[in-house]
PDB file of C-alpha atoms in Angstrom:
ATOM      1  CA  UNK A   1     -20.616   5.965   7.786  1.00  0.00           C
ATOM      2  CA  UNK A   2     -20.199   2.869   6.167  1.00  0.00           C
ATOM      3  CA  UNK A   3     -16.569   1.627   4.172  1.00  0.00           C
ATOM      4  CA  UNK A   4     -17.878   1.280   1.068  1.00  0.00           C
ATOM      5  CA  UNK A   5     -19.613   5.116   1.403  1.00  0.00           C
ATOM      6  CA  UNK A   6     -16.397   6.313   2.709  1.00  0.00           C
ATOM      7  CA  UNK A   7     -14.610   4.345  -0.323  1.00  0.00           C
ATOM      8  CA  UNK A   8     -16.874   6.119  -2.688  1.00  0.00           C
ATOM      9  CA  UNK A   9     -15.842   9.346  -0.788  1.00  0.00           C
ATOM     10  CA  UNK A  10     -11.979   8.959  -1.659  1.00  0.00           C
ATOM     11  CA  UNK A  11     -13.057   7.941  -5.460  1.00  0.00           C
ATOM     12  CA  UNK A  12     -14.825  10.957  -5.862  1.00  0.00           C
ATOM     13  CA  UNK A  13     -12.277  13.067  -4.231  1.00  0.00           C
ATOM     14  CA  UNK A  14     -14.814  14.296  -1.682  1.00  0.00           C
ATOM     15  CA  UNK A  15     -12.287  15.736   1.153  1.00  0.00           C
ATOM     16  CA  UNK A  16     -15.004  14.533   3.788  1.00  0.00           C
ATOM     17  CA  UNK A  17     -13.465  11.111   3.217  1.00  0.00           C
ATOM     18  CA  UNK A  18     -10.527  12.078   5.182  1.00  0.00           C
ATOM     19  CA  UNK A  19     -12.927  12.853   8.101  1.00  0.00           C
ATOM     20  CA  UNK A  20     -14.770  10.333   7.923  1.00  0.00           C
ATOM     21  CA  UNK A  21     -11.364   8.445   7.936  1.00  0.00           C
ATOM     22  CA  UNK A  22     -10.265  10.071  11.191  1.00  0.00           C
ATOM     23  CA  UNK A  23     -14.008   9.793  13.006  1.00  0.00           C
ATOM     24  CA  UNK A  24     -13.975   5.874  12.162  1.00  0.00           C
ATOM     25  CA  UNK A  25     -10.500   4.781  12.739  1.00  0.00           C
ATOM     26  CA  UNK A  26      -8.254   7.344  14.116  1.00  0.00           C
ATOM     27  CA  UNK A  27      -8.351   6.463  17.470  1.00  0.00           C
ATOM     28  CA  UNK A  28      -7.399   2.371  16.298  1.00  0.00           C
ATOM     29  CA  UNK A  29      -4.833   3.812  13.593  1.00  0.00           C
ATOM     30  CA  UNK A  30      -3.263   5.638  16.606  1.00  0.00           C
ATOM     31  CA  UNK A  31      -3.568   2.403  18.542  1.00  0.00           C
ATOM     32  CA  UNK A  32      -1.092   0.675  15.936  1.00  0.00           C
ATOM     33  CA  UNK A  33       1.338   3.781  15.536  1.00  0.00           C
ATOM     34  CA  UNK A  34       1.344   3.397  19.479  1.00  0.00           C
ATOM     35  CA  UNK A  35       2.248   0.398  19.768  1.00  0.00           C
ATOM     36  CA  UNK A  36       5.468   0.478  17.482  1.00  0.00           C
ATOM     37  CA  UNK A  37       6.865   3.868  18.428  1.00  0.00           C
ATOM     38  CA  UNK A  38       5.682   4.271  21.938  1.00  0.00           C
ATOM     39  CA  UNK A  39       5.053   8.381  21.595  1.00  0.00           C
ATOM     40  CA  UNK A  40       2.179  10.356  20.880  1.00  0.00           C
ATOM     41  CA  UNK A  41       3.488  12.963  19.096  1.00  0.00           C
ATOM     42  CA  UNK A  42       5.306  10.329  16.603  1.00  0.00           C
ATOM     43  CA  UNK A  43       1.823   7.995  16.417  1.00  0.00           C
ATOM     44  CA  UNK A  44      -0.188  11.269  15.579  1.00  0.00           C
ATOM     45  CA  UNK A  45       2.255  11.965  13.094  1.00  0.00           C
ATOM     46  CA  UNK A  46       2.137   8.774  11.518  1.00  0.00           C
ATOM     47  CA  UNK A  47      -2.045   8.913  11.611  1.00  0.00           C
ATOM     48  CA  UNK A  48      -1.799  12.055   9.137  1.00  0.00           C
ATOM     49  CA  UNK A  49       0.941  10.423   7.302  1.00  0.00           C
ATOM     50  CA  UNK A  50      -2.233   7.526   7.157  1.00  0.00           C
ATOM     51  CA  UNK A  51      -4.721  10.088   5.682  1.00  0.00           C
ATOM     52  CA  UNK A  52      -2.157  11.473   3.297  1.00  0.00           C
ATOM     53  CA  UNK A  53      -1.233   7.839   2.138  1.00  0.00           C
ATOM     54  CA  UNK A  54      -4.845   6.529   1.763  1.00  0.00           C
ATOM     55  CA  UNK A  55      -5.570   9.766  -0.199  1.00  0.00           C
ATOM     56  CA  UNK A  56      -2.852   9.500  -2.433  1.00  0.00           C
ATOM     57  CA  UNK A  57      -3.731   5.298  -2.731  1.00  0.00           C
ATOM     58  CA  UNK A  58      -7.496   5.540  -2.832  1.00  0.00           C
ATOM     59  CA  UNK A  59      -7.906   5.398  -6.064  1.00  0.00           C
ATOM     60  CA  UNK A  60      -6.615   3.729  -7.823  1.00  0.00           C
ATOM     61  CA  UNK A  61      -6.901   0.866  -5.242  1.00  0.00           C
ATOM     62  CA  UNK A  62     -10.151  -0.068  -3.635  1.00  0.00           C
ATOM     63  CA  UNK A  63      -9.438  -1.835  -0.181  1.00  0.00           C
ATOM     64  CA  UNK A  64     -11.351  -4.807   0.858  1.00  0.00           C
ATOM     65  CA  UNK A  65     -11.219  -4.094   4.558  1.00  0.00           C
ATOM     66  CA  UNK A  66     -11.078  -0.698   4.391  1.00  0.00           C
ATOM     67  CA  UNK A  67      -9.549  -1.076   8.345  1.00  0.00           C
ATOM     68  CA  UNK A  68      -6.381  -3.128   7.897  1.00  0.00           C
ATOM     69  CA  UNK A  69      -5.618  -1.199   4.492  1.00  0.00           C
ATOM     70  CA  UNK A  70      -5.136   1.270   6.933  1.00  0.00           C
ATOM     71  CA  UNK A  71      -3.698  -0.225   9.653  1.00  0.00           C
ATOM     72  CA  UNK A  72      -0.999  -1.768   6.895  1.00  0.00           C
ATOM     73  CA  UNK A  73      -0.618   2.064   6.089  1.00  0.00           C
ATOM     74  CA  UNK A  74       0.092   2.931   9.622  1.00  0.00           C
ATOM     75  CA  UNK A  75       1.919   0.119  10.739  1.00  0.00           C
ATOM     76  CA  UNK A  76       4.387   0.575   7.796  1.00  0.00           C
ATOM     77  CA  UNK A  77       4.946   3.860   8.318  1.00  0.00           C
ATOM     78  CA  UNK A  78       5.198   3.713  11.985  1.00  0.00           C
ATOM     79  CA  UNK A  79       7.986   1.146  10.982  1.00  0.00           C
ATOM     80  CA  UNK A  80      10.289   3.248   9.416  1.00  0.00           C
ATOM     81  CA  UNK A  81       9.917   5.929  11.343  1.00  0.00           C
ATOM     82  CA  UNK A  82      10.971   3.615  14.312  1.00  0.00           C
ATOM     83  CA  UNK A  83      14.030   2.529  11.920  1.00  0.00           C
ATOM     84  CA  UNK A  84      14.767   6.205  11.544  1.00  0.00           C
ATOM     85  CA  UNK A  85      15.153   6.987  15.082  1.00  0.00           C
ATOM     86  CA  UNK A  86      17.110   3.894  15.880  1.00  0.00           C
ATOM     87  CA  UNK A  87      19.116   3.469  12.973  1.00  0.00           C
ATOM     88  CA  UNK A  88      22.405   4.293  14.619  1.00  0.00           C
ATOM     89  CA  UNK A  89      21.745   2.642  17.852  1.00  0.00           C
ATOM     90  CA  UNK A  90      19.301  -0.606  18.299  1.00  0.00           C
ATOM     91  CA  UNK A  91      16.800   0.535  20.649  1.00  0.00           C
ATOM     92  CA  UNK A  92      14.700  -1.404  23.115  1.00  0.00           C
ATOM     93  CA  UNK A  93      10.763  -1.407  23.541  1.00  0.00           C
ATOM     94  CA  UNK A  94       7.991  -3.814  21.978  1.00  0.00           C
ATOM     95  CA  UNK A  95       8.872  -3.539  18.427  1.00  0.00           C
ATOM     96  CA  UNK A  96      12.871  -4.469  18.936  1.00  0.00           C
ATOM     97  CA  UNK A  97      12.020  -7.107  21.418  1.00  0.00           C
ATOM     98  CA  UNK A  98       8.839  -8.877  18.799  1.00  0.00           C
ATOM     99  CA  UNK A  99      11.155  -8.306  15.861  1.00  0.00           C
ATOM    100  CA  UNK A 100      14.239 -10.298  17.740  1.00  0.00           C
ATOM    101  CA  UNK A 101      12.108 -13.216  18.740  1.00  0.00           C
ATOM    102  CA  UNK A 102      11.879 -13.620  15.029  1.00  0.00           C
ATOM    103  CA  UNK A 103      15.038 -12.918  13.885  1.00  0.00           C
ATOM    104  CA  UNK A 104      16.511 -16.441  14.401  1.00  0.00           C
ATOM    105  CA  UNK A 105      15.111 -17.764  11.307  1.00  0.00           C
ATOM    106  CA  UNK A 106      13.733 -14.867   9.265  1.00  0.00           C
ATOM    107  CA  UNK A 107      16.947 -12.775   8.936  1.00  0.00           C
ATOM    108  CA  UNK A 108      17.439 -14.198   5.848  1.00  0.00           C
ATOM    109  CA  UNK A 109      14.408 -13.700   4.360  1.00  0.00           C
ATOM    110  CA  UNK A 110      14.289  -9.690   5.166  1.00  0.00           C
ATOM    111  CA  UNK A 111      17.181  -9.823   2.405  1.00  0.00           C
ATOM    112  CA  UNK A 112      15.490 -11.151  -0.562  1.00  0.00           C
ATOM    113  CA  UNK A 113      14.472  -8.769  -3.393  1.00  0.00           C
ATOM    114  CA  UNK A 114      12.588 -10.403  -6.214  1.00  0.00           C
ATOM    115  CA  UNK A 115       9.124  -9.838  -5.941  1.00  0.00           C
ATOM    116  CA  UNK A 116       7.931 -13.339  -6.933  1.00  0.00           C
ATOM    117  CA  UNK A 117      10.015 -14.518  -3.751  1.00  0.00           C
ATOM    118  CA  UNK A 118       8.623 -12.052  -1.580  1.00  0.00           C
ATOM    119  CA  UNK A 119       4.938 -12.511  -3.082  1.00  0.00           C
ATOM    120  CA  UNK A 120       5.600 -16.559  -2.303  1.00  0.00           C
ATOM    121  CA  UNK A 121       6.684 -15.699   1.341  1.00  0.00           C
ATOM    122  CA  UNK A 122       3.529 -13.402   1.391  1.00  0.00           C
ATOM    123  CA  UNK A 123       1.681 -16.467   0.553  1.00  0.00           C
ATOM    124  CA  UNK A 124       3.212 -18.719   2.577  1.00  0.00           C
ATOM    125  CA  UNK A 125       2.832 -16.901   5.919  1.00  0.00           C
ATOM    126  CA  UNK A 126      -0.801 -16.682   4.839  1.00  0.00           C
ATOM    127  CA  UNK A 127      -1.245 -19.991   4.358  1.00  0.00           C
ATOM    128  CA  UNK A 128       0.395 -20.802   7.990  1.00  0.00           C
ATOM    129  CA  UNK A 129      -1.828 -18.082   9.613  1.00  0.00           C
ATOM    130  CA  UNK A 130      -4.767 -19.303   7.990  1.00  0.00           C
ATOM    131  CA  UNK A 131      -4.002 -22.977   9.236  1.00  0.00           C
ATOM    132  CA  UNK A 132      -3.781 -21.686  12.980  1.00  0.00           C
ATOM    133  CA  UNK A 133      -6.655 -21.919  15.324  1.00  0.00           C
ATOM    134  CA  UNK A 134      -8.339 -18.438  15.573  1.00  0.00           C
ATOM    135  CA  UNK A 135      -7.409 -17.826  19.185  1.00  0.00           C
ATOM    136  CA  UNK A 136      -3.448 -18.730  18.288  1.00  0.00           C
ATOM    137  CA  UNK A 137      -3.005 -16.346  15.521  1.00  0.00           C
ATOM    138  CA  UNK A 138      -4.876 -13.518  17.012  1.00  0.00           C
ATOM    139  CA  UNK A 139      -2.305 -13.890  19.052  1.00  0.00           C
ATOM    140  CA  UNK A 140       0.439 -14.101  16.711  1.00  0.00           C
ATOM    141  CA  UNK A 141      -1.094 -11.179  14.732  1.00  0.00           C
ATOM    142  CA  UNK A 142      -1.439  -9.043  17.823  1.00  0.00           C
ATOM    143  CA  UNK A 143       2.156  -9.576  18.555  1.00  0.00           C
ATOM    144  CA  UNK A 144       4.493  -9.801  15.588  1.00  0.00           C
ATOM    145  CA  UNK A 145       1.480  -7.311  13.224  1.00  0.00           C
ATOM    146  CA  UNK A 146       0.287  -5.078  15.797  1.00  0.00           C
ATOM    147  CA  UNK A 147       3.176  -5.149  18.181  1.00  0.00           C
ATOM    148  CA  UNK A 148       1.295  -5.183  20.620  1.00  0.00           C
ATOM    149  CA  UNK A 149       2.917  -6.496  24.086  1.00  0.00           C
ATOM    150  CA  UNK A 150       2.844  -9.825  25.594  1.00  0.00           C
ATOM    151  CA  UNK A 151       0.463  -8.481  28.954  1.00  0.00           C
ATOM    152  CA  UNK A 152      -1.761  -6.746  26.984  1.00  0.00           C
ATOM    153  CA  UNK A 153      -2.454  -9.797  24.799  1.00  0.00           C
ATOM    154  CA  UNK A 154      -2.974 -11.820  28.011  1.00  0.00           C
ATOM    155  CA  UNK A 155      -5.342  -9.692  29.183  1.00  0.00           C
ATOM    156  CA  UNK A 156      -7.857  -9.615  25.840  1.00  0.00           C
ATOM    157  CA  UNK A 157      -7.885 -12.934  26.266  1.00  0.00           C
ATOM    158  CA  UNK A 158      -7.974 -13.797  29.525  1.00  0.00           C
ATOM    159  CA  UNK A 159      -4.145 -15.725  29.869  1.00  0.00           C
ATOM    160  CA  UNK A 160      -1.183 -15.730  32.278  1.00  0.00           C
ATOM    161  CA  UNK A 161       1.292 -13.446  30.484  1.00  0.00           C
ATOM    162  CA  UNK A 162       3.835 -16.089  30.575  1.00  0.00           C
ATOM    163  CA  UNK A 163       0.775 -18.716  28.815  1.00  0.00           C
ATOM    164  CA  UNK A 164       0.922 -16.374  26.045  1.00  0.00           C
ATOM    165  CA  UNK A 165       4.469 -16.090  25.352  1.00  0.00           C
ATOM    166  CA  UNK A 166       4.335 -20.012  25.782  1.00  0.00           C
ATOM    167  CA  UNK A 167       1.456 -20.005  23.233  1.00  0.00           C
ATOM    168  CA  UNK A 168       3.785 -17.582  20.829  1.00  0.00           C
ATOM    169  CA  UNK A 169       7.377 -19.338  21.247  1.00  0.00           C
ATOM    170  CA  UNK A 170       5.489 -22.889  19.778  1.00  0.00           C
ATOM    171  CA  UNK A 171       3.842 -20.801  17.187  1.00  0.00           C
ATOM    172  CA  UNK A 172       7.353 -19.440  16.306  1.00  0.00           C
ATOM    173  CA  UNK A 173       8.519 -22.858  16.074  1.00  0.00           C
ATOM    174  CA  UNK A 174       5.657 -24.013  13.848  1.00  0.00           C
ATOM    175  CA  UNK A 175       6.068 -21.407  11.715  1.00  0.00           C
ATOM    176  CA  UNK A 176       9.897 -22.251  11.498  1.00  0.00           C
ATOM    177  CA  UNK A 177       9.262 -25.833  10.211  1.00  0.00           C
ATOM    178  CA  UNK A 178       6.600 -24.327   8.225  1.00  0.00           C
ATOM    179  CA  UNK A 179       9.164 -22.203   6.374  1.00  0.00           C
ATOM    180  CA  UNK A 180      11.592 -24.831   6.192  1.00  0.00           C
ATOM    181  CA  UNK A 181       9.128 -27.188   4.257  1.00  0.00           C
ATOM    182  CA  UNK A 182       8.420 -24.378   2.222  1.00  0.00           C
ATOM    183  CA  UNK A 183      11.431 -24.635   1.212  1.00  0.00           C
ATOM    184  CA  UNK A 184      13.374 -21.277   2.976  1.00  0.00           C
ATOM    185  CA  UNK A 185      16.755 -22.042   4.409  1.00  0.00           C
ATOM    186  CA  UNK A 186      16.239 -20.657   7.612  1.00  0.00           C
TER     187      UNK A 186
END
């Protein structure tokens, strides 16, 4: 079935949305839950969390991409359940290690709480994505969105795993003096 039929599905309240859901992108929502909390029984959790949350969201929102609405959903969610289980203690695996090759110049950023400012950062890391060649932020999106890891990125596209971290340090830096002609005190 097609997005838009599937769409119309959740408008109507038709519970064969949520089926259709879990036939078309279950398998890629578990993917992203995956690769943040790095258990199946905590991914499959956060997939029903998914449903529940594009049920609840659809309407009165109509998604675009009716895929990465959901894998926003899932990725979120996935997020704080990871912060839940390592709130105490800073755990290691893919999401600790993406999120601290960042943290040199966006931990003051996670902090801000106006809206507008977080709408203009929204805005500006679209613009900077957007100005990347394709191959350099699929990369970056695979890595700091998806989480996924640095050898699995190498091998969709056919790199040395140490050519892709390469590739995603000076892509970090760009996006550093990016930010800082933005205007963000890094």
């Amino acid at each position: 079935m097609e997005d838009p039929q599937i769409i119309t599905l959740y408008f109507d309240r038709d519970e064969r949305a949520l089926t259709e859901t879990a036939q078309k992108y279950g398998r890629y929502c578990f993917a992203v839950a995956s690769n943040v909390l790095n258990s199946k029984e905590d991914a499959e959790e956060c997939v029903n969390d998914t449903y529940l949350a594009a049920w609840q969201n659809i309407p009165p929102t109509r998604p675009a991409c009716l895929r990465l609405f959901l894998a926003k959903i899932t990725r979120n969610l996935a997020f704080n359940k990871y912060r839940a289980a390592h709130r105490e203690k800073r755990g290691f695996g893919e999401l600790a290690l993406a999120l601290s090759e960042m943290d040199e110049f966006l931990v003051g950023t996670a902090e801000i709480e106006e809206e507008a400012r977080l709408a203009a950062l929204k805005e500006a890391l679209n613009r900077f994505l957007q100005s990347l060649p394709s191959r350099e932020r699929g990369m970056f999106l695979r890595r700091y969105f998806f989480v996924e890891d640095t050898a699995t990125i190498a091998r969709r596209y056919g790199e040395k795993d140490s050519n892709v971290r390469k590739i995603l340090s000076r892509t970090r830096q760009k996006l550093k003096i990016f930010l800082q002609k933005e205007g963000y005190a890094l």
